[in-house]
Amino acid sequence: MTDSIGQKPWMKTPQAIAVMDALEARGFSGCARFVGGCVRNALLNRPIDDIDIATTLTPDQVMEALQDAGIKAVPTGVEHGTITAVAHGQPFEITTLRRDVSTDGRRAVVAFTEDWAEDAQRRDFTLNAVYADRDGTLFDPTGRGVEDGRAGRIIFVGDAMTRIREDYLRILRFFRFQAWYGRGDPDEKALAACKALKESLSGRPAERTAKELTKLLAAEEPRPALALMAQSGVLTAILPCATDLSGFNQLVEIETEQLFENDPILRLATLIPEDQVGAAQIAERLRLSNEVRDRLVAAMGRTPRITSWMSPRETRRGVYAIGLAAFNDRVKLAWAKSGRTSATHQWRGLLALAESWSPPTFPLTGDDVIHAGVPKGPMVGQVLREVEEWWIDHDFIDDKFSAIEKLKAVAQGMAY
Ligand code: ATP
Ligand code: MG
């Protein structure tokens, strides 16, 4: 039976046409097909991210084909046959059909092939081993990828234990795809294999682990998959501190109810202890970017203390002290950890107030302090901070005159 998803708009953009034309000009019509996430998501009517292409052309031929067509070619993973074409700024990952010859759980030794069915055998799950021609005609060598995809079944291609031993990261990919596309009960064999081999996840390259975990956490409804991951011991194998999912579950519930955007980093924050040093260590261990690490650390601080009954004044004080982004994160975390949904109005009120308030600039500078008679040196900063504290205590009083009066009083009280 020939199935088709029809020719999707992303298949006929000038960029996609240019890349496919280039490959076919070097090879023959049909030597390249779309595969992986783009086909799967098109099949399931979900938006697509990146475009992966499989081809019978060898990596050298792919390079030549792209160069001949004037398309930028970046050898991003030549050892396993991947070249990234960049056409008018859009990347396409082009991988030569291959079969895995040997693996040590990390790095596959590959042989290229012209056999699409062989290529399908080295892919992780049946729903990821479906290919589409340029016109959307589907090709499903495992014979069940389309059906599994539609039914929300995440099934390893071949024997789950064997496939995981070849690449332990597939354990995490299983839960990630379960979170995004799984429906109904998960495949028992797959789950048992993940559980049996979970220990081998420790000591794996952190970037890949973190990437899969973050993608999992970004799913619309990650709770069932994460619960499975916790039950099978896989979650603590990669994140030993993640023993309590209640804050996580609550955060997802809040996000869903309040129509907040899914926030994988904040979701991750619910799984790690509320401690800045610990958060920084976990971020290092997972090799998260500096930006993400800083965000996690800032979200973890305990002062100012965030409660649903904070006054507007305390709220402003909090935003001034740590900035709007960190304040928002802390409110959502405190809300999630409060374990109650009854204070919804108060929590939302805090977020709204913080959002609508622009922190004023402290009206005095070091020059003002020096004018008030304080000698240049460390004392200037000290005096300035004391007056700033007073100004904050007075709810950011918009009155430079009073601030100068206070400055004079502080300056007079200092012993130089
Ligand atoms: P998305 O891009 O939406 O995250 P994807 O399925 O395209 O999902 P990629 O990581 O881009 O995932 O991989 C592209 C394809 O390559 C997959 O669909 C799968 O067929 C294959 N693949 C990727 N990683 C592995 C792996 N570790 N083991 C086996 N096959 C893999
Ligand atoms: Mg992809």
XYZ file of C-alpha atoms and ligand atoms in Angstrom:
448
model
C 0.000 0.000 0.000
C 1.337 3.437 -0.830
C 0.673 5.974 1.811
C 1.196 9.675 1.276
C 1.290 12.770 3.385
C 0.957 14.930 0.289
C 3.468 17.527 -0.690
C 3.870 19.642 2.427
C 4.746 23.336 2.172
C 8.194 22.733 3.704
C 8.973 20.249 0.909
C 8.494 22.873 -1.765
C 10.216 25.911 -0.331
C 12.886 27.262 -2.692
C 15.499 26.018 -0.205
C 14.189 22.452 -0.053
C 13.776 22.369 -3.833
C 17.330 23.627 -4.337
C 18.793 20.975 -2.029
C 16.770 18.090 -3.465
C 17.489 19.233 -7.039
C 21.190 19.393 -6.258
C 21.248 15.852 -4.872
C 19.194 14.463 -7.742
C 21.362 16.198 -10.303
C 24.369 14.331 -8.912
C 22.482 11.070 -8.433
C 19.085 10.206 -9.842
C 15.486 11.026 -9.187
C 14.564 9.442 -5.866
C 18.114 9.227 -4.493
C 17.134 11.465 -1.576
C 14.169 11.293 0.756
C 12.985 13.173 3.804
C 13.192 11.180 7.014
C 12.946 11.391 10.795
C 11.215 14.160 12.690
C 9.926 16.105 9.696
C 8.136 13.094 8.200
C 6.878 11.877 11.573
C 5.514 15.283 12.517
C 3.940 15.852 9.127
C 2.239 12.488 9.468
C 0.893 13.499 12.863
C -0.017 17.030 11.789
C 2.468 18.562 14.150
C 4.763 21.463 13.345
C 8.199 20.439 12.122
C 11.554 21.724 13.370
C 14.538 20.647 11.389
C 14.627 18.767 8.101
C 16.605 15.542 7.830
C 17.303 13.983 4.469
C 18.583 10.481 3.731
C 20.347 9.712 0.489
C 22.026 6.914 -1.411
C 24.794 9.336 -2.412
C 28.057 8.975 -0.504
C 29.165 11.901 1.657
C 31.753 12.882 -0.994
C 29.065 12.917 -3.647
C 26.814 14.995 -1.398
C 29.619 17.519 -0.918
C 30.181 17.702 -4.672
C 26.479 17.966 -5.408
C 26.034 20.888 -3.037
C 29.160 22.645 -4.210
C 28.101 22.293 -7.849
C 24.765 23.876 -6.978
C 26.397 26.690 -5.040
C 24.869 25.564 -1.738
C 26.937 25.848 1.389
C 27.980 22.416 2.683
C 29.197 21.898 6.237
C 30.634 18.475 7.124
C 28.967 18.325 10.534
C 29.254 14.599 11.122
C 31.263 13.148 8.281
C 32.356 10.083 10.273
C 28.751 8.917 10.358
C 27.917 10.304 6.958
C 26.196 13.589 7.775
C 26.658 16.808 5.883
C 24.626 19.889 6.634
C 23.510 21.897 3.643
C 22.697 25.503 4.344
C 20.424 26.937 1.678
C 19.519 30.591 2.139
C 20.215 30.251 5.840
C 18.141 27.104 6.325
C 19.996 23.953 7.414
C 19.238 20.490 6.039
C 20.962 17.475 7.591
C 21.818 15.092 4.821
C 22.903 11.606 5.871
C 24.067 8.822 3.600
C 22.122 5.590 4.015
C 24.063 3.394 6.368
C 24.082 0.339 8.479
C 25.821 0.053 11.793
C 28.669 -2.417 11.701
C 29.781 -2.379 15.292
C 29.115 -0.256 18.294
C 30.452 0.139 21.794
C 27.370 1.852 23.115
C 28.678 5.241 22.199
C 30.179 5.427 18.796
C 28.899 3.435 15.874
C 31.238 2.198 13.181
C 29.207 2.563 10.035
C 29.158 1.269 6.522
C 27.304 3.108 3.815
C 24.669 1.318 1.821
C 22.183 1.960 -0.947
C 19.538 -0.112 0.743
C 16.768 1.929 2.362
C 15.587 -1.015 4.442
C 19.046 -1.425 5.925
C 19.134 2.255 6.814
C 15.777 1.894 8.540
C 17.187 -0.922 10.666
C 19.773 1.343 12.265
C 17.223 4.004 13.222
C 15.873 4.114 16.752
C 12.087 3.802 16.632
C 9.708 2.642 13.956
C 7.954 6.028 13.779
C 11.343 7.644 13.079
C 12.172 5.232 10.267
C 9.593 6.476 7.784
C 10.818 8.185 4.610
C 8.987 10.572 2.305
C 9.678 11.302 -1.345
C 9.608 14.870 -2.556
C 5.952 14.525 -3.434
C 5.059 13.181 0.019
C 4.817 9.513 -0.917
C 5.714 7.533 2.159
C 8.110 4.679 2.331
C 7.970 2.569 5.494
C 10.585 -0.196 5.432
C 9.817 -1.566 8.903
C 6.229 -1.996 7.745
C 4.803 -0.453 10.893
C 6.277 3.022 11.354
C 3.253 4.846 9.953
C 0.831 2.780 11.969
C 2.860 3.069 15.185
C 3.211 6.798 14.714
C -0.522 7.259 14.248
C -1.281 5.060 17.254
C 1.297 6.798 19.474
C 3.426 3.686 19.935
C 7.125 4.163 20.523
C 8.649 0.879 19.406
C 12.335 0.135 18.974
C 13.385 -1.024 15.537
C 14.494 -4.558 16.383
C 15.281 -5.886 19.833
C 15.115 -3.179 22.500
C 17.960 -4.541 24.652
C 20.280 -4.874 21.665
C 19.435 -1.432 20.336
C 20.025 0.202 23.718
C 23.346 -1.574 24.138
C 24.419 -0.059 20.831
C 23.617 3.436 22.056
C 22.550 4.079 25.636
C 21.163 7.455 24.764
C 18.248 5.647 23.150
C 16.894 5.122 26.668
C 16.354 8.845 26.982
C 15.103 9.126 23.443
C 12.492 6.513 24.283
C 11.104 8.646 27.105
C 11.381 11.805 25.053
C 9.336 10.368 22.180
C 6.959 8.787 24.664
C 6.397 12.268 26.121
C 5.812 13.892 22.763
C 4.040 11.239 20.750
C 3.158 8.356 23.063
C -0.450 7.398 23.667
C -1.808 4.580 25.769
C 0.422 2.166 27.620
C 4.094 2.310 26.731
C 5.699 -0.679 25.063
C 6.534 -3.130 27.836
C 9.629 -4.565 26.234
C 11.065 -1.134 25.637
C 10.339 -0.046 29.178
C 11.837 -3.198 30.672
C 14.972 -2.792 28.566
C 15.366 0.862 29.619
C 15.008 -0.174 33.226
C 17.455 -3.063 32.959
C 20.141 -0.969 31.295
C 19.639 2.329 33.109
C 22.915 2.211 35.048
C 24.845 2.473 31.816
C 23.531 5.993 31.361
C 25.815 7.400 33.989
C 29.097 8.538 32.574
C 27.631 9.233 29.138
C 28.436 12.490 27.394
C 26.574 15.117 29.362
C 25.597 17.338 26.454
C 23.626 14.621 24.717
C 21.932 13.635 27.970
C 20.977 17.217 28.730
C 19.723 17.794 25.203
C 17.405 14.801 25.342
C 16.204 15.654 28.855
C 15.456 19.255 27.931
C 13.591 18.159 24.825
C 11.562 15.730 26.913
C 10.754 18.453 29.426
C 9.558 20.736 26.636
C 6.700 18.402 25.705
C 3.179 19.732 26.074
C 2.357 17.006 28.601
C 5.542 15.467 29.974
C 4.081 14.187 33.250
C 3.260 10.580 32.334
C 6.614 10.033 30.611
C 8.519 11.583 33.473
C 6.615 9.465 35.962
C 7.573 6.365 33.961
C 11.145 7.517 33.900
C 11.094 7.943 37.657
C 9.434 4.578 38.281
C 11.976 2.773 36.159
C 14.883 4.483 37.936
C 16.101 6.120 34.730
C 15.479 9.637 36.005
C 17.665 9.279 39.078
C 20.316 7.543 36.971
C 20.860 10.842 35.162
C 19.655 13.265 37.843
C 20.109 11.643 41.273
C 18.421 14.541 43.089
C 15.164 14.157 41.159
C 13.355 11.987 43.664
C 10.248 14.103 44.169
C 8.096 14.995 41.181
C 5.391 16.896 43.043
C 6.771 20.363 42.265
C 7.239 19.357 38.652
C 3.718 18.015 38.326
C 2.308 21.096 39.958
C 4.256 23.418 37.678
C 2.991 21.650 34.560
C -0.522 21.885 35.936
C -0.133 25.600 36.568
C 1.332 26.169 33.101
C -1.535 24.287 31.523
C -4.281 25.949 33.545
C -2.880 29.436 33.308
C -1.912 29.109 29.654
C 1.701 29.907 30.426
C 4.199 28.850 27.829
C 5.880 25.494 28.489
C 9.132 26.251 30.154
C 11.554 23.295 30.114
C 14.214 25.086 32.143
C 11.813 26.024 34.899
C 10.489 22.481 34.817
C 14.046 21.266 35.280
C 14.406 23.685 38.191
C 11.579 21.907 40.010
C 13.623 18.710 39.911
C 16.738 20.061 41.566
C 17.186 21.164 45.164
C 16.549 24.782 45.997
C 20.142 25.672 46.524
C 22.284 27.930 44.384
C 25.539 26.034 44.802
C 23.894 22.696 44.062
C 22.114 24.133 41.030
C 25.381 25.469 39.645
C 27.006 22.059 40.109
C 24.181 20.256 38.351
C 24.307 22.769 35.508
C 28.054 22.171 35.166
C 27.621 18.436 35.272
C 24.986 18.533 32.548
C 27.139 21.081 30.677
C 24.214 23.423 30.326
C 24.986 26.748 28.689
C 26.138 29.592 30.920
C 22.892 31.378 30.244
C 20.813 28.436 31.444
C 23.085 27.865 34.424
C 22.775 31.509 35.480
C 19.026 31.358 35.129
C 18.788 28.226 37.267
C 21.034 29.684 39.937
C 19.110 32.969 40.017
C 15.828 31.058 40.295
C 17.048 29.170 43.359
C 17.883 31.956 45.806
C 15.956 32.147 49.056
C 16.076 35.881 49.629
C 13.855 37.705 49.190
C 11.417 35.110 50.465
C 8.600 34.663 47.995
C 5.106 34.004 49.323
C 1.668 34.340 47.808
C 0.823 36.923 50.458
C 3.759 39.242 49.727
C 2.707 42.872 49.798
C 3.055 45.069 46.694
C 5.866 46.804 48.477
C 7.742 43.559 49.121
C 7.095 42.567 45.547
C 8.706 45.733 44.211
C 11.582 45.209 46.577
C 12.025 41.677 45.281
C 11.958 42.703 41.630
C 14.451 45.470 42.314
C 16.799 43.083 44.100
C 16.907 40.202 41.641
C 15.395 41.477 38.393
C 12.101 40.671 36.747
C 13.134 37.401 35.083
C 14.471 35.774 38.251
C 11.554 37.112 40.252
C 9.070 35.558 37.823
C 10.905 32.247 37.958
C 10.921 32.244 41.734
C 7.236 33.088 41.941
C 6.351 30.231 39.620
C 8.613 27.835 41.510
C 7.199 28.883 44.880
C 3.698 28.560 43.451
C 4.470 25.063 42.137
C 6.019 24.021 45.417
C 3.240 25.465 47.544
C 1.221 22.405 46.565
C -1.966 24.417 46.555
C -3.918 25.922 43.765
C -6.167 28.000 45.999
C -3.953 31.077 46.007
C -4.053 31.371 42.223
C -5.284 34.959 42.369
C -2.497 36.030 44.676
C 0.247 34.337 42.647
C -1.091 35.790 39.413
C -1.316 39.161 41.132
C 2.369 39.002 42.035
C 3.343 38.194 38.458
C 1.126 40.958 37.088
C 2.433 43.537 39.515
C 6.043 42.626 38.832
C 5.405 42.785 35.089
C 3.751 46.192 35.223
C 6.299 47.843 37.455
C 9.445 49.379 36.017
C 12.149 49.538 38.650
C 13.222 53.166 39.085
C 16.836 54.214 38.986
C 18.344 55.186 42.318
C 18.582 58.993 42.085
C 22.010 59.500 43.714
C 25.484 58.809 42.415
C 28.976 58.696 43.903
C 29.414 62.351 42.958
C 26.506 63.325 45.190
C 28.165 61.461 48.049
C 31.474 63.232 47.490
C 29.630 66.566 47.339
C 28.175 65.758 50.715
C 31.708 65.697 52.097
C 32.599 62.007 52.031
C 36.211 61.527 50.949
C 36.844 59.486 47.790
C 37.380 55.840 48.530
C 35.481 52.777 49.714
C 33.380 54.887 52.062
C 31.554 56.410 49.073
C 30.077 53.097 48.069
C 29.197 52.265 51.625
C 27.301 55.521 52.125
C 25.600 55.147 48.772
C 24.408 51.663 49.666
C 23.078 52.805 52.990
C 21.049 55.575 51.390
C 19.859 53.167 48.712
C 18.646 50.806 51.458
C 16.729 53.678 52.986
C 15.309 54.599 49.586
C 14.160 50.997 49.017
C 12.660 50.893 52.528
C 10.700 53.999 51.557
C 9.317 52.184 48.551
C 11.648 53.867 46.055
C 10.529 57.322 47.081
C 10.474 59.605 44.059
C 11.993 62.591 45.790
C 15.618 63.405 45.204
C 15.548 66.174 47.797
C 14.672 63.731 50.604
C 17.335 61.379 49.360
C 19.953 64.128 49.567
C 18.772 65.031 53.075
C 19.172 61.392 54.046
C 22.596 61.313 52.405
C 23.713 64.328 54.441
C 22.513 62.706 57.625
C 24.335 59.472 56.838
C 27.484 61.330 55.795
C 27.489 63.369 59.021
C 27.055 60.252 61.079
C 30.098 58.563 59.542
C 33.476 58.721 61.211
C 36.136 59.288 58.552
P 13.456 16.157 16.388
O 14.371 16.694 15.314
O 12.045 16.558 16.268
O 14.015 16.327 17.736
P 14.116 13.655 15.161
O 13.413 12.342 15.154
O 14.305 14.320 13.841
O 13.369 14.566 16.178
P 16.941 13.766 15.413
O 17.764 13.697 16.635
O 16.938 15.009 14.571
O 15.481 13.413 15.870
O 17.361 12.542 14.508
C 16.885 12.352 13.178
C 16.634 10.867 12.915
O 17.860 10.142 13.036
C 15.690 10.204 13.906
O 14.347 10.372 13.558
C 16.144 8.767 13.842
O 15.647 8.138 12.683
C 17.645 8.900 13.667
N 18.362 8.912 14.956
C 18.748 9.984 15.672
N 19.394 9.650 16.787
C 19.438 8.307 16.810
C 19.977 7.333 17.694
N 20.594 7.692 18.811
N 19.831 6.034 17.354
C 19.218 5.668 16.211
N 18.684 6.525 15.355
C 18.784 7.831 15.613
Mg 15.408 16.036 13.414
